[in-house]
PDB file of C-alpha atoms in Angstrom:
ATOM      1  CA  UNK A   1     -16.679 -16.295 -17.978  1.00  0.00           C
ATOM      2  CA  UNK A   2     -13.754 -18.541 -17.035  1.00  0.00           C
ATOM      3  CA  UNK A   3     -10.695 -17.669 -15.012  1.00  0.00           C
ATOM      4  CA  UNK A   4      -8.530 -19.010 -17.835  1.00  0.00           C
ATOM      5  CA  UNK A   5     -10.134 -16.625 -20.259  1.00  0.00           C
ATOM      6  CA  UNK A   6      -9.461 -13.670 -17.955  1.00  0.00           C
ATOM      7  CA  UNK A   7      -5.793 -14.749 -17.778  1.00  0.00           C
ATOM      8  CA  UNK A   8      -5.706 -14.719 -21.584  1.00  0.00           C
ATOM      9  CA  UNK A   9      -7.287 -11.262 -21.622  1.00  0.00           C
ATOM     10  CA  UNK A  10      -4.835  -9.879 -19.086  1.00  0.00           C
ATOM     11  CA  UNK A  11      -1.830 -11.288 -20.971  1.00  0.00           C
ATOM     12  CA  UNK A  12      -3.061  -9.667 -24.200  1.00  0.00           C
ATOM     13  CA  UNK A  13      -3.674  -6.371 -22.431  1.00  0.00           C
ATOM     14  CA  UNK A  14      -0.184  -6.505 -20.850  1.00  0.00           C
ATOM     15  CA  UNK A  15       1.696  -7.438 -24.035  1.00  0.00           C
ATOM     16  CA  UNK A  16      -0.390  -5.294 -26.458  1.00  0.00           C
ATOM     17  CA  UNK A  17       0.480  -7.899 -29.080  1.00  0.00           C
ATOM     18  CA  UNK A  18      -1.307 -11.206 -29.654  1.00  0.00           C
ATOM     19  CA  UNK A  19       1.772 -13.110 -30.802  1.00  0.00           C
ATOM     20  CA  UNK A  20       3.747 -12.187 -27.695  1.00  0.00           C
ATOM     21  CA  UNK A  21       0.752 -12.816 -25.441  1.00  0.00           C
ATOM     22  CA  UNK A  22       0.197 -16.271 -26.971  1.00  0.00           C
ATOM     23  CA  UNK A  23       3.898 -17.124 -26.489  1.00  0.00           C
ATOM     24  CA  UNK A  24       3.766 -16.058 -22.799  1.00  0.00           C
ATOM     25  CA  UNK A  25       0.665 -18.206 -22.256  1.00  0.00           C
ATOM     26  CA  UNK A  26       2.117 -21.194 -24.209  1.00  0.00           C
ATOM     27  CA  UNK A  27      -0.928 -21.359 -26.523  1.00  0.00           C
ATOM     28  CA  UNK A  28      -1.332 -20.753 -30.274  1.00  0.00           C
ATOM     29  CA  UNK A  29      -2.310 -17.362 -31.538  1.00  0.00           C
ATOM     30  CA  UNK A  30      -5.538 -18.674 -33.158  1.00  0.00           C
ATOM     31  CA  UNK A  31      -6.517 -20.195 -29.764  1.00  0.00           C
ATOM     32  CA  UNK A  32      -5.927 -16.877 -28.021  1.00  0.00           C
ATOM     33  CA  UNK A  33      -7.710 -14.872 -30.706  1.00  0.00           C
ATOM     34  CA  UNK A  34     -10.756 -17.087 -30.549  1.00  0.00           C
ATOM     35  CA  UNK A  35     -10.900 -16.888 -26.740  1.00  0.00           C
ATOM     36  CA  UNK A  36     -10.743 -13.063 -26.836  1.00  0.00           C
ATOM     37  CA  UNK A  37     -13.429 -12.896 -29.558  1.00  0.00           C
ATOM     38  CA  UNK A  38     -15.712 -15.186 -27.538  1.00  0.00           C
ATOM     39  CA  UNK A  39     -15.144 -13.008 -24.436  1.00  0.00           C
ATOM     40  CA  UNK A  40     -16.174  -9.866 -26.431  1.00  0.00           C
ATOM     41  CA  UNK A  41     -19.267 -11.713 -27.702  1.00  0.00           C
ATOM     42  CA  UNK A  42     -20.136 -12.814 -24.178  1.00  0.00           C
ATOM     43  CA  UNK A  43     -19.892  -9.310 -22.769  1.00  0.00           C
ATOM     44  CA  UNK A  44     -21.383  -7.638 -25.821  1.00  0.00           C
ATOM     45  CA  UNK A  45     -18.562  -5.083 -25.820  1.00  0.00           C
ATOM     46  CA  UNK A  46     -15.440  -4.497 -27.873  1.00  0.00           C
ATOM     47  CA  UNK A  47     -12.428  -4.856 -25.571  1.00  0.00           C
ATOM     48  CA  UNK A  48      -9.591  -4.239 -27.976  1.00  0.00           C
ATOM     49  CA  UNK A  49      -8.710  -1.911 -30.847  1.00  0.00           C
ATOM     50  CA  UNK A  50      -6.771  -3.879 -33.439  1.00  0.00           C
ATOM     51  CA  UNK A  51      -3.864  -2.073 -35.097  1.00  0.00           C
ATOM     52  CA  UNK A  52      -1.476  -3.338 -37.783  1.00  0.00           C
ATOM     53  CA  UNK A  53       1.051  -4.771 -35.373  1.00  0.00           C
ATOM     54  CA  UNK A  54      -0.438  -4.190 -31.979  1.00  0.00           C
ATOM     55  CA  UNK A  55      -3.636  -4.020 -29.917  1.00  0.00           C
ATOM     56  CA  UNK A  56      -4.867  -1.510 -27.329  1.00  0.00           C
ATOM     57  CA  UNK A  57      -7.698  -1.510 -24.835  1.00  0.00           C
ATOM     58  CA  UNK A  58     -10.984   0.249 -25.337  1.00  0.00           C
ATOM     59  CA  UNK A  59     -12.593   2.017 -22.364  1.00  0.00           C
ATOM     60  CA  UNK A  60     -14.577  -1.147 -21.739  1.00  0.00           C
ATOM     61  CA  UNK A  61     -11.336  -3.107 -21.920  1.00  0.00           C
ATOM     62  CA  UNK A  62      -9.750  -0.900 -19.297  1.00  0.00           C
ATOM     63  CA  UNK A  63     -12.712  -1.483 -16.989  1.00  0.00           C
ATOM     64  CA  UNK A  64     -12.482  -5.231 -17.418  1.00  0.00           C
ATOM     65  CA  UNK A  65      -8.691  -5.168 -16.847  1.00  0.00           C
ATOM     66  CA  UNK A  66      -9.171  -3.454 -13.464  1.00  0.00           C
ATOM     67  CA  UNK A  67     -11.804  -6.019 -12.406  1.00  0.00           C
ATOM     68  CA  UNK A  68      -9.998  -8.978 -13.824  1.00  0.00           C
ATOM     69  CA  UNK A  69      -6.762  -8.196 -11.978  1.00  0.00           C
ATOM     70  CA  UNK A  70      -8.621  -8.370  -8.665  1.00  0.00           C
ATOM     71  CA  UNK A  71     -10.429 -11.571  -9.667  1.00  0.00           C
ATOM     72  CA  UNK A  72      -7.246 -13.313 -10.761  1.00  0.00           C
ATOM     73  CA  UNK A  73      -5.429 -12.198  -7.599  1.00  0.00           C
ATOM     74  CA  UNK A  74      -8.318 -13.610  -5.536  1.00  0.00           C
ATOM     75  CA  UNK A  75      -8.339 -16.862  -7.458  1.00  0.00           C
ATOM     76  CA  UNK A  76      -4.595 -17.281  -7.008  1.00  0.00           C
ATOM     77  CA  UNK A  77      -4.880 -16.492  -3.268  1.00  0.00           C
ATOM     78  CA  UNK A  78      -7.715 -19.004  -2.805  1.00  0.00           C
ATOM     79  CA  UNK A  79      -5.741 -21.702  -4.606  1.00  0.00           C
ATOM     80  CA  UNK A  80      -2.653 -21.068  -2.430  1.00  0.00           C
ATOM     81  CA  UNK A  81      -4.715 -21.024   0.739  1.00  0.00           C
ATOM     82  CA  UNK A  82      -6.095 -24.485   0.039  1.00  0.00           C
ATOM     83  CA  UNK A  83      -2.664 -25.820  -0.883  1.00  0.00           C
ATOM     84  CA  UNK A  84      -1.226 -24.438   2.376  1.00  0.00           C
ATOM     85  CA  UNK A  85      -3.860 -26.129   4.563  1.00  0.00           C
ATOM     86  CA  UNK A  86      -1.683 -29.243   4.643  1.00  0.00           C
ATOM     87  CA  UNK A  87       1.619 -27.353   4.672  1.00  0.00           C
ATOM     88  CA  UNK A  88       2.822 -27.658   8.242  1.00  0.00           C
ATOM     89  CA  UNK A  89       6.079 -25.878   7.395  1.00  0.00           C
ATOM     90  CA  UNK A  90       4.690 -22.691   5.871  1.00  0.00           C
ATOM     91  CA  UNK A  91       2.022 -21.152   3.689  1.00  0.00           C
ATOM     92  CA  UNK A  92       1.223 -17.814   2.053  1.00  0.00           C
ATOM     93  CA  UNK A  93       0.817 -14.420   3.747  1.00  0.00           C
ATOM     94  CA  UNK A  94      -0.349 -11.205   2.061  1.00  0.00           C
ATOM     95  CA  UNK A  95       0.356  -7.810   3.593  1.00  0.00           C
ATOM     96  CA  UNK A  96      -0.574  -4.247   2.609  1.00  0.00           C
ATOM     97  CA  UNK A  97       1.661  -1.679   4.253  1.00  0.00           C
ATOM     98  CA  UNK A  98       1.433   2.036   4.996  1.00  0.00           C
ATOM     99  CA  UNK A  99       4.761   3.897   5.161  1.00  0.00           C
ATOM    100  CA  UNK A 100       6.366   3.984   8.556  1.00  0.00           C
ATOM    101  CA  UNK A 101       9.755   3.402  10.199  1.00  0.00           C
ATOM    102  CA  UNK A 102       7.891   0.975  12.491  1.00  0.00           C
ATOM    103  CA  UNK A 103       7.528  -1.469   9.631  1.00  0.00           C
ATOM    104  CA  UNK A 104      10.835  -2.767  10.996  1.00  0.00           C
ATOM    105  CA  UNK A 105       8.845  -4.421  13.795  1.00  0.00           C
ATOM    106  CA  UNK A 106       6.746  -6.237  11.239  1.00  0.00           C
ATOM    107  CA  UNK A 107       9.812  -7.326   9.262  1.00  0.00           C
ATOM    108  CA  UNK A 108      11.337  -8.737  12.448  1.00  0.00           C
ATOM    109  CA  UNK A 109       8.185 -10.779  13.132  1.00  0.00           C
ATOM    110  CA  UNK A 110       8.115 -12.152   9.573  1.00  0.00           C
ATOM    111  CA  UNK A 111      11.782 -13.111   9.947  1.00  0.00           C
ATOM    112  CA  UNK A 112      11.007 -14.992  13.183  1.00  0.00           C
ATOM    113  CA  UNK A 113       7.999 -16.713  11.621  1.00  0.00           C
ATOM    114  CA  UNK A 114      10.094 -17.810   8.625  1.00  0.00           C
ATOM    115  CA  UNK A 115      12.628 -19.368  11.006  1.00  0.00           C
ATOM    116  CA  UNK A 116       9.789 -21.405  12.514  1.00  0.00           C
ATOM    117  CA  UNK A 117       8.162 -22.222   9.198  1.00  0.00           C
ATOM    118  CA  UNK A 118      10.810 -22.304   6.460  1.00  0.00           C
ATOM    119  CA  UNK A 119       8.275 -22.775   3.602  1.00  0.00           C
ATOM    120  CA  UNK A 120       6.554 -19.470   4.398  1.00  0.00           C
ATOM    121  CA  UNK A 121       6.054 -17.189   1.413  1.00  0.00           C
ATOM    122  CA  UNK A 122       4.976 -13.604   1.957  1.00  0.00           C
ATOM    123  CA  UNK A 123       3.762 -10.911  -0.429  1.00  0.00           C
ATOM    124  CA  UNK A 124       4.036  -7.203   0.182  1.00  0.00           C
ATOM    125  CA  UNK A 125       2.161  -4.287  -1.372  1.00  0.00           C
ATOM    126  CA  UNK A 126       2.445  -0.678  -0.198  1.00  0.00           C
ATOM    127  CA  UNK A 127       0.152   2.304  -0.261  1.00  0.00           C
ATOM    128  CA  UNK A 128      -1.822   4.714   1.850  1.00  0.00           C
ATOM    129  CA  UNK A 129      -4.713   3.655   4.080  1.00  0.00           C
ATOM    130  CA  UNK A 130      -7.290   3.944   1.350  1.00  0.00           C
ATOM    131  CA  UNK A 131      -5.332   1.647  -0.954  1.00  0.00           C
ATOM    132  CA  UNK A 132      -4.546  -1.110   1.516  1.00  0.00           C
ATOM    133  CA  UNK A 133      -8.058  -1.070   3.025  1.00  0.00           C
ATOM    134  CA  UNK A 134      -9.598  -1.567  -0.392  1.00  0.00           C
ATOM    135  CA  UNK A 135      -7.469  -4.656  -0.977  1.00  0.00           C
ATOM    136  CA  UNK A 136      -8.088  -5.971   2.546  1.00  0.00           C
ATOM    137  CA  UNK A 137     -11.891  -5.552   2.127  1.00  0.00           C
ATOM    138  CA  UNK A 138     -11.753  -7.446  -1.175  1.00  0.00           C
ATOM    139  CA  UNK A 139     -10.006 -10.356   0.538  1.00  0.00           C
ATOM    140  CA  UNK A 140      -6.788  -9.847  -1.383  1.00  0.00           C
ATOM    141  CA  UNK A 141      -4.771  -9.330   1.813  1.00  0.00           C
ATOM    142  CA  UNK A 142      -4.468 -11.235   5.097  1.00  0.00           C
ATOM    143  CA  UNK A 143      -3.209  -8.195   7.007  1.00  0.00           C
ATOM    144  CA  UNK A 144      -2.912  -4.432   6.540  1.00  0.00           C
ATOM    145  CA  UNK A 145      -0.833  -1.856   8.375  1.00  0.00           C
ATOM    146  CA  UNK A 146      -2.936   1.256   8.848  1.00  0.00           C
ATOM    147  CA  UNK A 147      -1.794   4.740   9.896  1.00  0.00           C
ATOM    148  CA  UNK A 148      -5.128   5.780  11.384  1.00  0.00           C
ATOM    149  CA  UNK A 149      -7.579   4.517  13.990  1.00  0.00           C
ATOM    150  CA  UNK A 150      -9.389   1.492  12.500  1.00  0.00           C
ATOM    151  CA  UNK A 151     -13.098   0.673  12.587  1.00  0.00           C
ATOM    152  CA  UNK A 152     -13.165  -1.927  15.380  1.00  0.00           C
ATOM    153  CA  UNK A 153     -16.569  -3.184  14.277  1.00  0.00           C
ATOM    154  CA  UNK A 154     -15.032  -4.380  11.020  1.00  0.00           C
ATOM    155  CA  UNK A 155     -11.382  -5.089  11.910  1.00  0.00           C
ATOM    156  CA  UNK A 156      -9.389  -6.791  14.552  1.00  0.00           C
ATOM    157  CA  UNK A 157      -6.498  -4.403  15.339  1.00  0.00           C
ATOM    158  CA  UNK A 158      -3.165  -4.573  17.181  1.00  0.00           C
ATOM    159  CA  UNK A 159      -1.362  -1.269  17.875  1.00  0.00           C
ATOM    160  CA  UNK A 160       2.348  -0.998  17.050  1.00  0.00           C
ATOM    161  CA  UNK A 161       4.736  -0.418  19.948  1.00  0.00           C
ATOM    162  CA  UNK A 162       5.401   3.232  19.207  1.00  0.00           C
ATOM    163  CA  UNK A 163       3.771   6.339  17.730  1.00  0.00           C
ATOM    164  CA  UNK A 164       5.048   8.017  14.574  1.00  0.00           C
ATOM    165  CA  UNK A 165       6.146  11.673  14.993  1.00  0.00           C
ATOM    166  CA  UNK A 166       5.282  14.188  12.317  1.00  0.00           C
ATOM    167  CA  UNK A 167       7.656  16.832  11.081  1.00  0.00           C
ATOM    168  CA  UNK A 168       8.759  18.961   8.114  1.00  0.00           C
ATOM    169  CA  UNK A 169      11.495  18.038   5.661  1.00  0.00           C
ATOM    170  CA  UNK A 170      13.389  21.157   4.589  1.00  0.00           C
ATOM    171  CA  UNK A 171      16.651  21.805   2.692  1.00  0.00           C
ATOM    172  CA  UNK A 172      19.550  22.431   5.092  1.00  0.00           C
ATOM    173  CA  UNK A 173      20.219  25.867   3.457  1.00  0.00           C
ATOM    174  CA  UNK A 174      16.566  27.000   3.875  1.00  0.00           C
ATOM    175  CA  UNK A 175      15.686  29.773   6.331  1.00  0.00           C
ATOM    176  CA  UNK A 176      13.397  27.300   8.211  1.00  0.00           C
ATOM    177  CA  UNK A 177      16.318  24.957   8.820  1.00  0.00           C
ATOM    178  CA  UNK A 178      17.537  26.857  11.905  1.00  0.00           C
ATOM    179  CA  UNK A 179      14.203  26.229  13.711  1.00  0.00           C
ATOM    180  CA  UNK A 180      13.973  23.566  16.373  1.00  0.00           C
ATOM    181  CA  UNK A 181      10.230  23.064  15.778  1.00  0.00           C
ATOM    182  CA  UNK A 182       7.631  24.035  13.190  1.00  0.00           C
ATOM    183  CA  UNK A 183       4.283  25.663  14.081  1.00  0.00           C
ATOM    184  CA  UNK A 184       1.254  26.137  11.797  1.00  0.00           C
ATOM    185  CA  UNK A 185       2.138  29.883  11.532  1.00  0.00           C
ATOM    186  CA  UNK A 186       5.549  28.933  10.079  1.00  0.00           C
ATOM    187  CA  UNK A 187       3.809  27.257   7.161  1.00  0.00           C
ATOM    188  CA  UNK A 188       1.547  30.105   6.039  1.00  0.00           C
ATOM    189  CA  UNK A 189       1.618  30.358   2.229  1.00  0.00           C
ATOM    190  CA  UNK A 190       4.450  27.924   1.763  1.00  0.00           C
ATOM    191  CA  UNK A 191       4.308  25.198  -0.964  1.00  0.00           C
ATOM    192  CA  UNK A 192       3.731  21.999   1.044  1.00  0.00           C
ATOM    193  CA  UNK A 193       3.781  18.324   0.075  1.00  0.00           C
ATOM    194  CA  UNK A 194       1.862  15.631   1.894  1.00  0.00           C
ATOM    195  CA  UNK A 195      -0.367  12.651   1.202  1.00  0.00           C
ATOM    196  CA  UNK A 196      -3.874  13.925   0.386  1.00  0.00           C
ATOM    197  CA  UNK A 197      -5.391  11.731   3.084  1.00  0.00           C
ATOM    198  CA  UNK A 198      -3.086  12.999   5.815  1.00  0.00           C
ATOM    199  CA  UNK A 199      -3.503  16.605   4.663  1.00  0.00           C
ATOM    200  CA  UNK A 200      -7.266  16.402   5.062  1.00  0.00           C
ATOM    201  CA  UNK A 201      -7.139  14.541   8.377  1.00  0.00           C
ATOM    202  CA  UNK A 202      -4.094  14.750  10.642  1.00  0.00           C
ATOM    203  CA  UNK A 203      -2.682  18.057   9.268  1.00  0.00           C
ATOM    204  CA  UNK A 204      -6.077  19.776   9.199  1.00  0.00           C
ATOM    205  CA  UNK A 205      -6.678  18.791  12.829  1.00  0.00           C
ATOM    206  CA  UNK A 206      -3.153  19.833  13.901  1.00  0.00           C
ATOM    207  CA  UNK A 207      -3.277  23.237  12.157  1.00  0.00           C
ATOM    208  CA  UNK A 208      -6.801  23.988  13.431  1.00  0.00           C
ATOM    209  CA  UNK A 209      -7.854  27.548  12.551  1.00  0.00           C
ATOM    210  CA  UNK A 210      -4.505  28.102  10.765  1.00  0.00           C
ATOM    211  CA  UNK A 211      -5.241  25.404   8.160  1.00  0.00           C
ATOM    212  CA  UNK A 212      -6.845  27.859   5.759  1.00  0.00           C
ATOM    213  CA  UNK A 213      -3.533  29.741   5.514  1.00  0.00           C
ATOM    214  CA  UNK A 214      -1.633  26.589   4.406  1.00  0.00           C
ATOM    215  CA  UNK A 215      -1.187  25.567   0.778  1.00  0.00           C
ATOM    216  CA  UNK A 216      -0.908  21.956  -0.534  1.00  0.00           C
ATOM    217  CA  UNK A 217       1.383  22.322  -3.511  1.00  0.00           C
ATOM    218  CA  UNK A 218       1.174  18.591  -4.403  1.00  0.00           C
ATOM    219  CA  UNK A 219       0.183  15.264  -2.911  1.00  0.00           C
ATOM    220  CA  UNK A 220       2.383  12.185  -2.783  1.00  0.00           C
ATOM    221  CA  UNK A 221       1.451   8.679  -1.673  1.00  0.00           C
ATOM    222  CA  UNK A 222       5.167   7.907  -1.130  1.00  0.00           C
ATOM    223  CA  UNK A 223       7.251  10.262   1.031  1.00  0.00           C
ATOM    224  CA  UNK A 224      10.457   9.510  -0.894  1.00  0.00           C
ATOM    225  CA  UNK A 225       8.948  11.059  -4.015  1.00  0.00           C
ATOM    226  CA  UNK A 226       8.011  14.152  -2.041  1.00  0.00           C
ATOM    227  CA  UNK A 227      11.541  14.455  -0.673  1.00  0.00           C
ATOM    228  CA  UNK A 228      12.911  14.537  -4.193  1.00  0.00           C
ATOM    229  CA  UNK A 229      10.774  17.622  -4.879  1.00  0.00           C
ATOM    230  CA  UNK A 230      12.039  19.184  -1.624  1.00  0.00           C
ATOM    231  CA  UNK A 231      15.640  18.603  -2.795  1.00  0.00           C
ATOM    232  CA  UNK A 232      14.755  20.357  -6.079  1.00  0.00           C
ATOM    233  CA  UNK A 233      13.603  23.418  -4.123  1.00  0.00           C
ATOM    234  CA  UNK A 234       9.962  23.054  -5.014  1.00  0.00           C
ATOM    235  CA  UNK A 235       8.557  23.025  -1.472  1.00  0.00           C
ATOM    236  CA  UNK A 236       8.505  21.326   1.922  1.00  0.00           C
ATOM    237  CA  UNK A 237       7.350  17.807   2.892  1.00  0.00           C
ATOM    238  CA  UNK A 238       5.116  16.947   5.855  1.00  0.00           C
ATOM    239  CA  UNK A 239       5.869  13.333   6.844  1.00  0.00           C
ATOM    240  CA  UNK A 240       6.876  10.902   9.624  1.00  0.00           C
ATOM    241  CA  UNK A 241      10.229  10.928  11.295  1.00  0.00           C
ATOM    242  CA  UNK A 242      12.850   8.458   9.913  1.00  0.00           C
ATOM    243  CA  UNK A 243      11.108   7.934   6.549  1.00  0.00           C
ATOM    244  CA  UNK A 244      13.477  10.216   4.678  1.00  0.00           C
ATOM    245  CA  UNK A 245      17.271  10.182   4.690  1.00  0.00           C
ATOM    246  CA  UNK A 246      18.330  13.349   6.579  1.00  0.00           C
ATOM    247  CA  UNK A 247      22.013  12.445   7.060  1.00  0.00           C
ATOM    248  CA  UNK A 248      24.624  15.126   6.594  1.00  0.00           C
ATOM    249  CA  UNK A 249      25.160  14.150   3.006  1.00  0.00           C
ATOM    250  CA  UNK A 250      21.420  14.324   2.139  1.00  0.00           C
ATOM    251  CA  UNK A 251      21.087  18.091   2.215  1.00  0.00           C
ATOM    252  CA  UNK A 252      17.792  17.711   4.067  1.00  0.00           C
ATOM    253  CA  UNK A 253      16.655  18.200   7.664  1.00  0.00           C
ATOM    254  CA  UNK A 254      13.692  16.888   9.695  1.00  0.00           C
ATOM    255  CA  UNK A 255      12.129  19.399  12.081  1.00  0.00           C
ATOM    256  CA  UNK A 256       9.356  18.163  14.433  1.00  0.00           C
ATOM    257  CA  UNK A 257       5.942  19.894  14.512  1.00  0.00           C
ATOM    258  CA  UNK A 258       4.666  21.887  17.479  1.00  0.00           C
ATOM    259  CA  UNK A 259       2.233  21.240  18.962  1.00  0.00           C
ATOM    260  CA  UNK A 260       3.552  17.676  18.712  1.00  0.00           C
ATOM    261  CA  UNK A 261       1.642  15.527  16.204  1.00  0.00           C
ATOM    262  CA  UNK A 262       1.732  11.748  16.510  1.00  0.00           C
ATOM    263  CA  UNK A 263       0.090   8.926  14.620  1.00  0.00           C
ATOM    264  CA  UNK A 264      -0.528   5.418  15.919  1.00  0.00           C
ATOM    265  CA  UNK A 265       0.093   2.503  13.556  1.00  0.00           C
ATOM    266  CA  UNK A 266      -2.098  -0.641  13.591  1.00  0.00           C
ATOM    267  CA  UNK A 267      -1.841  -4.106  12.161  1.00  0.00           C
ATOM    268  CA  UNK A 268      -5.398  -5.053  11.191  1.00  0.00           C
ATOM    269  CA  UNK A 269      -7.319  -7.965   9.706  1.00  0.00           C
ATOM    270  CA  UNK A 270     -10.936  -8.276   8.603  1.00  0.00           C
ATOM    271  CA  UNK A 271     -13.312  -9.835  11.134  1.00  0.00           C
ATOM    272  CA  UNK A 272     -15.249 -11.355   8.219  1.00  0.00           C
ATOM    273  CA  UNK A 273     -12.358 -13.110   6.420  1.00  0.00           C
ATOM    274  CA  UNK A 274     -11.282 -16.717   7.020  1.00  0.00           C
ATOM    275  CA  UNK A 275      -7.848 -16.912   8.585  1.00  0.00           C
ATOM    276  CA  UNK A 276      -5.453 -19.503   7.176  1.00  0.00           C
ATOM    277  CA  UNK A 277      -3.364 -21.585   9.597  1.00  0.00           C
ATOM    278  CA  UNK A 278      -0.171 -19.617   8.926  1.00  0.00           C
ATOM    279  CA  UNK A 279      -2.020 -16.290   9.297  1.00  0.00           C
ATOM    280  CA  UNK A 280      -3.288 -17.501  12.653  1.00  0.00           C
ATOM    281  CA  UNK A 281       0.235 -18.436  13.774  1.00  0.00           C
ATOM    282  CA  UNK A 282       1.573 -15.065  12.647  1.00  0.00           C
ATOM    283  CA  UNK A 283      -1.176 -13.192  14.525  1.00  0.00           C
ATOM    284  CA  UNK A 284      -0.545 -15.183  17.694  1.00  0.00           C
ATOM    285  CA  UNK A 285       3.202 -14.550  17.505  1.00  0.00           C
ATOM    286  CA  UNK A 286       2.907 -10.812  16.726  1.00  0.00           C
ATOM    287  CA  UNK A 287       0.288 -10.274  19.448  1.00  0.00           C
ATOM    288  CA  UNK A 288       2.527 -11.767  22.096  1.00  0.00           C
ATOM    289  CA  UNK A 289       5.602  -9.919  20.840  1.00  0.00           C
ATOM    290  CA  UNK A 290       3.975  -6.496  20.607  1.00  0.00           C
ATOM    291  CA  UNK A 291       2.427  -6.881  24.088  1.00  0.00           C
ATOM    292  CA  UNK A 292       5.950  -7.241  25.443  1.00  0.00           C
ATOM    293  CA  UNK A 293       7.166  -4.121  23.634  1.00  0.00           C
ATOM    294  CA  UNK A 294       4.446  -1.744  24.802  1.00  0.00           C
ATOM    295  CA  UNK A 295       5.337   0.453  27.759  1.00  0.00           C
ATOM    296  CA  UNK A 296       3.529  -0.432  30.967  1.00  0.00           C
TER     297      UNK A 296
END
């Protein structure tokens, strides 16, 4: 199975039309059709359902698409890494980021690095810890930002300068809005929004024996989406401070939790992955910078 054939397959899956896919690949439709038929013969599975004017993936096709996307991403990353070995002015960096106001520290370090190495290109994906760790472990990322304590046997980790404070996002006209802090008892029976991972870890620990009285109405990987549901009057969002706009015009308010709940953010890299020259320079710069920002 060739990388080129997987690129053909992904183009066809994306366009759902062989003519458009062939045009995007700059090949003839017969060439594309033959390549896809040979791929199906090689795997012994039908990958597409052919309709009159379109195609769609079979269940086996969906499985291959998920695997092929990772393989192509890895192939592209390897190619760029080797090209960048001789690029003294830059290179490629790949980051997977959890949500946090502290990402501003990372952005500042990337800005500084780009001033030093103008040819630097960086790629950002976002998600919760489970998502970014999966990509890091597959070698698709150079660094990940994790909102939980990392496994030091597998990852090199640098803590961010601050902790993230947890709180509750409520509408300003809600009865809870007059409170200065939110306790587990305040949340009994209320429709709550939170990431599923944080609900089962940080929030469960914080609420302790009160956790059973709390109700997860819906889970969101992105806090912004949760805040939209809060604005619609559908519930309350548990999230970090400064992630959601709570200005006077927003109609929303952030109230800190009590007892105080904090989460430490970490920049991590795999101990088993080769580090490119530009990744090494970034890690060196960030390590020195963060060391100067941490309180004594």
